[in-house]
Short mmCIF file of C-alpha atoms and ligand atoms in Angstrom, two decimals:
data_model
loop_
_atom_site.label_atom_id
_atom_site.label_comp_id
_atom_site.label_asym_id
_atom_site.label_seq_id
_atom_site.Cartn_x
_atom_site.Cartn_y
_atom_site.Cartn_z
CA UNK Q 1111 -98.68 216.11 -151.14
CA UNK Q 1112 -97.56 220.09 -151.41
CA UNK Q 1113 -100.65 222.62 -151.96
CA UNK Q 1114 -101.29 224.69 -154.87
CA UNK Q 1115 -101.61 228.05 -154.28
CA UNK Q 1116 -104.61 229.78 -155.21
CA UNK Q 1117 -103.36 230.86 -159.17
CA UNK Q 1118 -104.19 227.45 -159.04
CA UNK Q 1119 -103.71 224.47 -161.66
CA UNK Q 1120 -105.67 225.71 -164.42
CA UNK Q 1121 -103.92 228.69 -164.12
CA UNK Q 1122 -100.75 227.67 -164.09
CA UNK Q 1123 -100.81 225.30 -166.83
CA UNK Q 1124 -102.80 228.26 -168.98
CA UNK Q 1125 -99.36 229.83 -168.35
CA UNK Q 1126 -97.88 227.00 -170.44
CA UNK Q 1127 -100.75 227.79 -172.88
CA UNK Q 1128 -101.68 223.95 -172.96
CA UNK Q 1129 -104.65 222.47 -172.01
CA UNK Q 1130 -103.82 220.36 -168.79
CA UNK Q 1131 -104.15 216.85 -169.84
CA UNK Q 1132 -104.27 214.47 -172.88
CA UNK Q 1133 -106.23 216.39 -174.92
CA UNK Q 1134 -103.43 217.61 -178.26
CA UNK Q 1135 -101.35 215.38 -180.25
CA UNK Q 1136 -98.27 214.98 -178.35
CA UNK Q 1137 -95.12 216.11 -180.27
CA UNK Q 1138 -92.14 214.73 -178.98
CA UNK Q 1139 -88.96 216.95 -179.40
CA UNK Q 1140 -85.71 215.86 -181.24
CA UNK Q 1141 -84.48 212.88 -179.37
CA UNK Q 1142 -80.71 211.78 -179.15
CA UNK Q 1143 -79.09 208.89 -178.59
CA UNK Q 1144 -75.77 207.80 -176.67
CA UNK Q 1145 -75.94 211.06 -175.94
CA UNK Q 1146 -72.56 212.58 -174.49
CA UNK Q 1147 -72.92 214.08 -170.75
CA UNK Q 1148 -69.08 215.05 -170.15
CA UNK Q 1149 -69.75 218.78 -170.90
CA UNK Q 1150 -72.55 218.49 -169.42
CA UNK Q 1151 -71.58 217.91 -165.82
CA UNK Q 1152 -68.68 220.72 -164.71
CA UNK Q 1153 -67.02 217.50 -162.44
CA UNK Q 1154 -66.28 216.89 -165.95
CA UNK Q 1155 -67.00 212.49 -166.19
CA UNK Q 1156 -67.36 211.43 -169.15
CA UNK Q 1157 -70.26 209.34 -169.40
CA UNK Q 1158 -73.42 208.69 -171.82
CA UNK Q 1159 -77.00 208.59 -171.64
CA UNK Q 1160 -79.16 205.88 -173.67
CA UNK Q 1161 -81.55 209.05 -174.72
CA UNK Q 1162 -81.76 212.58 -174.52
CA UNK Q 1163 -84.16 215.75 -175.11
CA UNK Q 1164 -84.19 219.33 -174.50
CA UNK Q 1165 -86.92 220.37 -172.97
CA UNK Q 1166 -88.61 223.46 -173.09
CA UNK Q 1167 -91.98 223.77 -171.74
CA UNK Q 1168 -94.85 221.19 -169.85
CA UNK Q 1169 -96.20 220.90 -172.89
CA UNK Q 1170 -92.65 218.80 -174.22
CA UNK Q 1171 -92.78 216.78 -170.64
CA UNK Q 1172 -96.43 216.54 -171.52
CA UNK Q 1173 -95.34 215.17 -174.74
CA UNK Q 1174 -92.90 212.57 -172.72
CA UNK Q 1175 -95.09 211.39 -170.62
CA UNK Q 1176 -97.29 210.07 -173.50
CA UNK Q 1177 -94.99 208.46 -175.29
CA UNK Q 1178 -95.37 204.90 -174.70
CA UNK Q 1179 -91.17 204.11 -174.96
CA UNK Q 1180 -89.96 207.37 -172.97
CA UNK Q 1181 -91.83 207.54 -170.36
CA UNK Q 1182 -90.72 204.38 -169.07
CA UNK Q 1183 -87.43 204.93 -169.13
CA UNK Q 1184 -85.21 206.32 -165.84
CA UNK Q 1185 -85.41 210.16 -165.97
CA UNK Q 1186 -82.73 212.48 -165.42
CA UNK Q 1187 -83.03 215.92 -165.38
CA UNK Q 1188 -80.40 218.41 -165.80
CA UNK Q 1189 -79.83 221.84 -165.31
CA UNK Q 1190 -76.25 223.58 -165.41
CA UNK Q 1191 -74.53 220.25 -164.43
CA UNK Q 1192 -72.66 221.24 -161.35
CA UNK Q 1193 -74.26 219.28 -158.72
CA UNK Q 1194 -74.40 215.87 -159.76
CA UNK Q 1195 -71.69 213.15 -159.69
CA UNK Q 1196 -72.29 210.34 -162.49
CA UNK Q 1197 -71.20 207.19 -161.49
CA UNK Q 1198 -71.46 205.86 -164.70
CA UNK Q 1199 -73.32 206.05 -168.71
CA UNK Q 1200 -77.19 206.65 -166.99
CA UNK Q 1201 -79.29 203.96 -169.22
CA UNK Q 1202 -82.25 206.54 -169.24
CA UNK Q 1203 -83.67 209.81 -170.45
CA UNK Q 1204 -81.99 213.02 -169.74
CA UNK Q 1205 -84.59 216.01 -169.82
CA UNK Q 1206 -81.81 219.01 -170.05
CA UNK Q 1207 -84.00 222.45 -169.22
CA UNK Q 1208 -83.60 225.06 -171.88
CA UNK Q 1209 -86.81 227.34 -171.19
CA UNK Q 1210 -85.34 231.11 -171.51
CA UNK Q 1211 -87.02 234.42 -170.19
CA UNK Q 1212 -87.04 236.44 -167.49
CA UNK Q 1213 -89.49 239.12 -166.19
CA UNK Q 1214 -90.64 241.30 -163.50
CA UNK Q 1215 -93.90 240.54 -162.67
CA UNK Q 1216 -95.40 242.12 -160.30
CA UNK Q 1217 -94.83 244.85 -156.86
CA UNK Q 1218 -96.76 245.75 -153.77
CA UNK Q 1219 -95.36 247.97 -151.04
CA UNK Q 1220 -92.81 246.41 -149.63
CA UNK Q 1221 -91.68 244.00 -152.61
CA UNK Q 1222 -91.31 243.46 -156.48
CA UNK Q 1223 -91.56 239.84 -157.50
CA UNK Q 1224 -89.42 238.60 -160.42
CA UNK Q 1225 -89.29 235.27 -162.69
CA UNK Q 1226 -86.97 233.02 -164.45
CA UNK Q 1227 -87.73 230.46 -166.19
CA UNK Q 1228 -85.62 227.13 -165.32
CA UNK Q 1229 -83.22 227.26 -168.35
CA UNK Q 1230 -82.04 230.97 -167.44
CA UNK Q 1231 -78.23 230.98 -165.87
CA UNK Q 1232 -78.80 231.43 -162.35
CA UNK Q 1233 -75.36 233.82 -162.97
CA UNK Q 1234 -77.00 236.03 -165.24
CA UNK Q 1235 -80.13 236.27 -163.63
CA UNK Q 1236 -78.80 237.75 -160.17
CA UNK Q 1237 -76.76 240.33 -162.60
CA UNK Q 1238 -79.91 240.83 -164.46
CA UNK Q 1239 -81.70 241.88 -161.45
CA UNK Q 1240 -79.09 243.96 -160.78
CA UNK Q 1241 -78.92 245.45 -163.15
CA UNK Q 1242 -82.42 246.54 -163.01
CA UNK Q 1243 -81.48 247.80 -159.95
CA UNK Q 1244 -83.83 244.94 -157.78
CA UNK Q 1245 -81.46 244.33 -155.14
CA UNK Q 1246 -81.78 240.99 -152.71
CA UNK Q 1247 -79.57 238.38 -154.63
CA UNK Q 1248 -76.21 239.80 -154.27
CA UNK Q 1249 -74.50 237.24 -152.06
CA UNK Q 1250 -75.43 234.13 -154.22
CA UNK Q 1251 -73.47 235.61 -157.04
CA UNK Q 1252 -71.42 233.60 -158.96
CA UNK Q 1253 -73.15 230.35 -157.85
CA UNK Q 1254 -72.96 228.09 -161.50
CA UNK Q 1255 -76.29 226.15 -162.32
CA UNK Q 1256 -79.51 227.24 -163.44
CA UNK Q 1257 -82.76 229.10 -162.13
CA UNK Q 1258 -84.55 225.78 -162.32
CA UNK Q 1259 -82.02 223.73 -160.12
CA UNK Q 1260 -81.38 226.40 -157.63
CA UNK Q 1261 -84.55 225.45 -155.29
CA UNK Q 1262 -83.60 221.94 -154.97
CA UNK Q 1263 -81.10 222.27 -152.56
CA UNK Q 1264 -81.64 226.18 -151.37
CA UNK Q 1265 -78.21 227.19 -152.91
CA UNK Q 1266 -76.84 229.51 -150.89
CA UNK Q 1267 -73.34 231.64 -149.76
CA UNK Q 1268 -71.99 234.06 -147.97
CA UNK Q 1269 -74.61 234.63 -145.71
CA UNK Q 1270 -77.74 234.51 -147.89
CA UNK Q 1271 -79.89 231.04 -149.13
CA UNK Q 1272 -82.40 231.10 -152.21
CA UNK Q 1273 -85.64 231.23 -149.31
CA UNK Q 1274 -85.09 234.11 -148.02
CA UNK Q 1275 -86.52 235.88 -151.46
CA UNK Q 1276 -88.26 233.00 -152.64
CA UNK Q 1277 -91.47 233.87 -154.01
CA UNK Q 1278 -92.86 230.69 -155.60
CA UNK Q 1279 -92.30 228.21 -157.95
CA UNK Q 1280 -93.96 226.19 -160.77
CA UNK Q 1281 -93.14 222.73 -161.75
CA UNK Q 1282 -94.80 219.94 -163.91
CA UNK Q 1283 -95.33 216.92 -161.98
CA UNK Q 1284 -94.39 214.69 -164.15
CA UNK Q 1285 -96.14 211.50 -162.54
CA UNK Q 1286 -99.57 213.07 -163.04
CA UNK Q 1287 -99.44 215.38 -165.88
CA UNK Q 1288 -100.25 218.41 -163.17
CA UNK Q 1289 -98.87 221.70 -163.11
CA UNK Q 1290 -98.47 223.03 -159.78
CA UNK Q 1291 -97.26 226.11 -158.35
CA UNK Q 1292 -96.20 226.23 -154.51
CA UNK Q 1293 -95.26 228.88 -152.00
CA UNK Q 1294 -92.14 229.09 -149.65
CA UNK Q 1295 -93.77 227.67 -146.75
CA UNK Q 1296 -94.55 224.26 -149.80
CA UNK Q 1297 -91.04 223.97 -150.46
CA UNK Q 1298 -89.92 222.77 -146.59
CA UNK Q 1299 -86.42 224.67 -147.64
CA UNK Q 1300 -83.87 223.51 -145.09
CA UNK Q 1301 -80.46 223.65 -145.32
CA UNK Q 1302 -79.18 222.21 -148.63
CA UNK Q 1303 -82.65 220.99 -148.83
CA UNK Q 1304 -86.28 221.04 -150.18
CA UNK Q 1305 -89.15 218.98 -150.49
CA UNK Q 1306 -87.31 218.16 -154.12
CA UNK Q 1307 -84.94 216.05 -152.49
CA UNK Q 1308 -87.70 214.46 -150.15
CA UNK Q 1309 -91.55 213.75 -151.31
CA UNK Q 1310 -90.75 215.30 -154.51
CA UNK Q 1311 -87.60 213.84 -156.00
CA UNK Q 1312 -87.93 212.24 -159.34
CA UNK Q 1313 -91.22 213.33 -159.86
CA UNK Q 1314 -91.39 217.26 -159.77
CA UNK Q 1315 -89.96 218.94 -163.15
CA UNK Q 1316 -89.84 222.83 -161.86
CA UNK Q 1317 -90.28 225.09 -164.76
CA UNK Q 1318 -90.41 228.53 -163.43
CA UNK Q 1319 -89.12 230.56 -160.01
CA UNK Q 1320 -90.22 233.59 -158.77
CA UNK Q 1321 -88.44 236.16 -156.19
CA UNK Q 1322 -90.05 239.04 -154.15
CA UNK Q 1323 -87.07 241.53 -154.12
CA UNK Q 1324 -86.98 244.39 -151.16
CA UNK Q 1325 -88.15 247.87 -152.01
CA UNK Q 1326 -86.70 248.56 -148.79
CA UNK Q 1327 -83.23 246.61 -149.06
CA UNK Q 1328 -80.48 246.61 -146.15
CA UNK Q 1329 -77.32 244.75 -147.22
CA UNK Q 1330 -76.52 241.64 -145.92
CA UNK Q 1331 -73.23 241.47 -144.33
CA UNK Q 1332 -73.60 238.44 -141.93
CA UNK Q 1333 -70.38 236.66 -143.26
CA UNK Q 1334 -67.16 237.89 -141.57
CA UNK Q 1335 -65.59 238.05 -144.70
CA UNK Q 1336 -67.42 239.30 -147.09
CA UNK Q 1337 -67.81 242.34 -144.01
CA UNK Q 1338 -64.00 242.72 -143.82
CA UNK Q 1339 -63.03 242.70 -147.33
CA UNK Q 1340 -65.62 245.45 -148.12
CA UNK Q 1341 -64.14 247.51 -145.29
CA UNK Q 1342 -60.60 246.90 -146.30
CA UNK Q 1343 -61.49 248.31 -150.09
CA UNK Q 1344 -63.14 250.90 -147.24
CA UNK Q 1345 -66.82 250.65 -148.73
CA UNK Q 1346 -68.38 252.57 -146.01
CA UNK Q 1347 -72.19 251.85 -147.23
CA UNK Q 1348 -72.16 248.90 -149.83
CA UNK Q 1349 -74.30 248.80 -152.61
CA UNK Q 1350 -75.51 245.44 -154.18
CA UNK Q 1351 -73.45 245.47 -156.95
CA UNK Q 1352 -70.75 246.33 -154.71
CA UNK Q 1353 -71.85 243.12 -152.28
CA UNK Q 1354 -71.93 241.52 -156.13
CA UNK Q 1355 -68.25 242.15 -156.76
CA UNK Q 1356 -67.19 241.35 -153.93
CA UNK Q 1357 -68.57 238.00 -153.60
CA UNK Q 1358 -67.34 237.44 -157.24
CA UNK Q 1359 -63.82 238.41 -156.53
CA UNK Q 1360 -63.94 235.71 -153.22
CA UNK Q 1361 -64.79 233.25 -155.07
CA UNK Q 1362 -63.18 233.19 -157.78
CA UNK Q 1363 -60.29 233.38 -155.52
CA UNK Q 1364 -61.02 230.44 -153.26
CA UNK Q 1365 -63.07 228.26 -155.68
CA UNK Q 1366 -61.78 226.31 -158.99
CA UNK Q 1367 -63.59 227.01 -162.01
CA UNK Q 1368 -65.11 223.93 -163.46
CA UNK Q 1369 -64.28 225.17 -166.60
CA UNK Q 1370 -60.52 224.30 -165.59
CA UNK Q 1371 -60.72 222.11 -163.53
CA UNK Q 1372 -63.72 219.93 -162.99
CA UNK Q 1373 -65.18 220.12 -159.95
CA UNK Q 1374 -68.90 220.15 -157.92
CA UNK Q 1375 -68.20 222.65 -155.49
CA UNK Q 1376 -68.95 221.76 -151.98
CA UNK Q 1377 -68.49 218.03 -151.73
CA UNK Q 1378 -69.89 217.33 -148.49
CA UNK Q 1379 -72.52 219.08 -145.93
CA UNK Q 1380 -71.53 220.79 -142.98
CA UNK Q 1381 -72.77 218.56 -140.20
CA UNK Q 1382 -75.05 219.97 -138.24
CA UNK Q 1383 -74.64 218.63 -134.35
CA UNK Q 1384 -76.51 219.12 -131.15
CA UNK Q 1385 -74.60 221.27 -128.23
CA UNK Q 1386 -73.78 218.57 -126.04
CA UNK Q 1387 -71.70 216.86 -128.92
CA UNK Q 1388 -69.90 219.90 -130.00
CA UNK Q 1389 -69.20 220.27 -126.50
CA UNK Q 1390 -67.30 217.48 -125.99
CA UNK Q 1391 -65.38 217.67 -129.53
CA UNK Q 1392 -64.42 221.19 -128.50
CA UNK Q 1393 -62.84 219.43 -125.13
CA UNK Q 1394 -60.65 217.36 -127.57
CA UNK Q 1395 -60.02 219.81 -130.43
CA UNK Q 1396 -60.28 223.33 -128.89
CA UNK Q 1397 -59.28 224.60 -132.75
CA UNK Q 1398 -62.86 223.09 -134.06
CA UNK Q 1399 -64.25 225.63 -136.36
CA UNK Q 1400 -68.35 225.74 -135.83
CA UNK Q 1401 -70.79 228.40 -136.40
CA UNK Q 1402 -73.72 228.73 -133.81
CA UNK Q 1403 -77.37 227.78 -135.63
CA UNK Q 1404 -80.24 229.52 -134.71
CA UNK Q 1405 -82.38 226.84 -133.21
CA UNK Q 1406 -79.23 225.99 -130.84
CA UNK Q 1407 -77.79 223.48 -132.64
CA UNK Q 1408 -74.03 223.55 -134.55
CA UNK Q 1409 -72.78 223.51 -137.51
CA UNK Q 1410 -69.17 221.87 -138.42
CA UNK Q 1411 -67.22 223.08 -140.96
CA UNK Q 1412 -66.68 220.06 -142.82
CA UNK Q 1413 -63.77 221.47 -145.06
CA UNK Q 1414 -61.37 222.26 -141.13
CA UNK Q 1415 -61.95 218.62 -140.38
CA UNK Q 1416 -60.86 217.09 -144.03
CA UNK Q 1417 -58.08 219.12 -143.79
CA UNK Q 1418 -57.02 217.86 -140.14
CA UNK Q 1419 -57.55 214.22 -141.21
CA UNK Q 1420 -54.60 215.44 -144.37
CA UNK Q 1421 -56.29 215.25 -146.85
CA UNK Q 1422 -56.43 218.44 -148.87
CA UNK Q 1423 -54.28 218.76 -151.37
CA UNK Q 1424 -54.68 215.25 -152.29
CA UNK Q 1425 -55.31 212.29 -154.20
CA UNK Q 1426 -56.55 209.15 -155.10
CA UNK Q 1427 -56.30 208.07 -158.39
CA UNK Q 1428 -57.67 210.53 -160.82
CA UNK Q 1429 -59.48 212.52 -158.03
CA UNK Q 1430 -57.93 214.66 -155.63
CA UNK Q 1431 -59.38 217.26 -153.07
CA UNK Q 1432 -58.40 220.89 -153.77
CA UNK Q 1433 -55.26 222.54 -152.96
CA UNK Q 1434 -56.71 225.23 -151.48
CA UNK Q 1435 -60.20 223.85 -150.49
CA UNK Q 1436 -60.71 221.18 -148.80
CA UNK Q 1437 -64.64 220.80 -149.34
CA UNK Q 1438 -64.01 220.65 -152.94
CA UNK Q 1439 -62.95 217.54 -154.69
CA UNK Q 1440 -61.49 217.77 -158.09
CA UNK Q 1441 -60.78 215.83 -161.59
CA UNK Q 1442 -57.53 215.72 -162.19
CA UNK Q 1443 -57.81 214.29 -165.71
CA UNK Q 1444 -60.12 211.49 -166.74
CA UNK Q 1445 -61.99 210.71 -162.71
CA UNK Q 1446 -64.81 208.26 -163.42
CA UNK Q 1447 -67.55 208.60 -161.02
CA UNK Q 1448 -65.98 205.12 -159.64
CA UNK Q 1449 -62.73 207.12 -158.77
CA UNK Q 1450 -64.86 209.87 -156.76
CA UNK Q 1451 -67.02 207.78 -154.72
CA UNK Q 1452 -64.15 205.69 -153.73
CA UNK Q 1453 -62.09 209.36 -152.43
CA UNK Q 1454 -65.41 210.69 -151.34
CA UNK Q 1455 -65.68 207.06 -148.95
CA UNK Q 1456 -61.86 206.94 -147.84
CA UNK Q 1457 -62.60 210.91 -146.51
CA UNK Q 1458 -65.98 210.37 -144.84
CA UNK Q 1459 -64.23 207.12 -143.40
CA UNK Q 1460 -61.44 209.18 -141.83
CA UNK Q 1461 -63.69 211.81 -140.66
CA UNK Q 1462 -65.83 209.60 -139.07
CA UNK Q 1463 -63.09 207.67 -137.05
CA UNK Q 1464 -61.10 210.80 -136.33
CA UNK Q 1465 -63.96 213.11 -135.01
CA UNK Q 1466 -67.05 210.44 -134.56
CA UNK Q 1467 -68.81 212.76 -137.22
CA UNK Q 1468 -70.80 211.17 -140.81
CA UNK Q 1469 -70.15 213.62 -143.94
CA UNK Q 1470 -72.88 213.56 -146.63
CA UNK Q 1471 -72.41 214.27 -149.28
CA UNK Q 1472 -74.05 217.07 -151.20
CA UNK Q 1473 -74.29 216.60 -155.33
CA UNK Q 1474 -76.99 214.30 -155.93
CA UNK Q 1475 -75.74 210.90 -156.90
CA UNK Q 1476 -77.08 209.40 -160.60
C1 LIG H 2158 -67.47 225.72 -158.60
C2 LIG H 2158 -68.84 225.28 -157.65
C3 LIG H 2158 -69.12 226.62 -157.13
C4 LIG H 2158 -70.51 226.19 -156.05
N1 LIG H 2158 -71.04 226.73 -155.20
C5 LIG H 2158 -72.04 226.84 -154.54
C6 LIG H 2158 -73.03 227.64 -153.43
O1 LIG H 2158 -71.98 228.18 -152.84
N2 LIG H 2158 -73.36 227.48 -153.04
C7 LIG H 2158 -74.37 226.40 -153.28
O2 LIG H 2158 -76.00 226.23 -153.16
N3 LIG H 2158 -74.05 225.65 -154.27
C8 LIG H 2158 -72.95 225.87 -154.97
N4 LIG H 2158 -72.50 224.65 -156.31
C9 LIG H 2158 -73.73 223.69 -156.46
C10 LIG H 2158 -74.28 224.84 -157.77
O3 LIG H 2158 -73.85 225.34 -158.46
C11 LIG H 2158 -76.02 224.95 -157.22
O4 LIG H 2158 -76.53 223.37 -156.48
C12 LIG H 2158 -76.31 224.52 -158.14
O5 LIG H 2158 -78.17 225.29 -158.19
C13 LIG H 2158 -76.91 223.55 -159.44
O6 LIG H 2158 -77.80 223.36 -160.74
P1 LIG H 2158 -77.36 223.34 -161.65
O7 LIG H 2158 -78.24 223.73 -162.69
O8 LIG H 2158 -76.65 222.66 -162.38
O9 LIG H 2158 -78.33 221.60 -161.23
P2 LIG H 2158 -77.97 220.22 -161.94
O10 LIG H 2158 -76.85 219.77 -161.42
O11 LIG H 2158 -78.04 219.97 -163.37
O12 LIG H 2158 -78.55 219.19 -161.04
C14 LIG H 2158 -78.94 219.04 -159.76
C15 LIG H 2158 -79.97 218.55 -159.42
O13 LIG H 2158 -81.33 219.19 -159.70
C16 LIG H 2158 -82.18 218.17 -160.27
N5 LIG H 2158 -82.75 219.72 -161.50
C17 LIG H 2158 -81.86 220.31 -162.05
N6 LIG H 2158 -82.41 220.65 -162.69
C18 LIG H 2158 -84.40 220.96 -162.08
C19 LIG H 2158 -85.47 221.41 -162.42
N7 LIG H 2158 -85.32 222.58 -163.00
N8 LIG H 2158 -86.27 220.62 -162.10
C20 LIG H 2158 -86.50 219.79 -161.43
N9 LIG H 2158 -85.36 219.29 -160.78
C21 LIG H 2158 -83.77 219.64 -161.11
C22 LIG H 2158 -81.13 217.60 -160.80
O14 LIG H 2158 -82.00 216.54 -161.53
C23 LIG H 2158 -80.47 216.97 -159.90
O15 LIG H 2158 -81.03 216.14 -158.91
C24 LIG H 2158 -71.33 225.00 -156.32
C25 LIG H 2158 -70.93 224.15 -157.43
C26 LIG H 2158 -69.84 224.40 -157.94
C27 LIG H 2158 -69.71 223.76 -159.81
#
């Protein structure tokens, strides 16, 4: 089990102003049944949930745990719905995180710690930090979704990952009712991975996330396209705000806006392979797009391989591959979860056959 930090269980529970277990009469917030989910997932898949509940606190979750009807239902914790694929109606309880709030918590010589509630919109939170003159998160601008979901897959873009600035988070363990605080080490962050996709899968409901933002900030221009675009705009010493604006511009140019074309961002993870396998592949495909990793392994550009297999711009039923970005699957109108998964499987088969590489789906399948 992950450890609980010095700010222990009771202190964390107190932050939510509640006793820790079963000592209050639980009040279940208003429940809706057969709730439509189409507007709550960015792929725009039409599906319903057997029960739907907006939750704002650990107390709300304790009330659900204590309710004999609700506590036994399968659960889906929902943020912005930008990283999940609904394979059909959800015969369970959707817990939609709705808690709001962001604040500066503390500082030391090197960092300022800020905290946001799970239901906050990620991009708005990033913009808020920049408005407070607290740089650090700018490379992660415009990633859709909520603050609470951001640690789940250790969101990353343009040379930065959430883990680079992560301080700690608070979650409620739905199985035990405990409210726990985890530091960065305990979260086991990896490439689009964390403890919340492993040991704590289906049990942790993240309530808030804190970030340690550097007082002595350095721009992160390790991503070539970002550096090139800044130098093309003749920005010699970019501010965090400059970087955020360029990231936003690049993203708007390259990625479909989910409010216009349903999608869940990158549909497949970029596979990481050994140096030896990479050397063999390079002999066959000298144009192979790849990135050396600090651990000696090599990350392959999944989008390039999908493009080579001829999928860019193609469709299978109502699901398709975006014209500009082969890594992004899209809803051409009325796509069901089954349509999307059929297309994904066809792409996976082709890439496996041609390159001998297995593509792993990035969004969560529900
Ligand atoms: C156009 C587009 C671009 C994208 N670009 C990027 C990118 O550049 N980099 C990147 O990393 N991702 C990207 N994504 C994916 C997505 O934005 C992120 O994964 C985001 O963090 C998902 O947040 P969400 O609130 O929408 O999560 P949801 O889709 O609601 O949920 C995703 C998963 O997290 C769980 N979850 C959600 N909230 C909580 C919580 N509070 N506690 C516990 N579990 C929770 C859900 O149960 C589910 O398993 C992109 C998506 C889109 C549509």
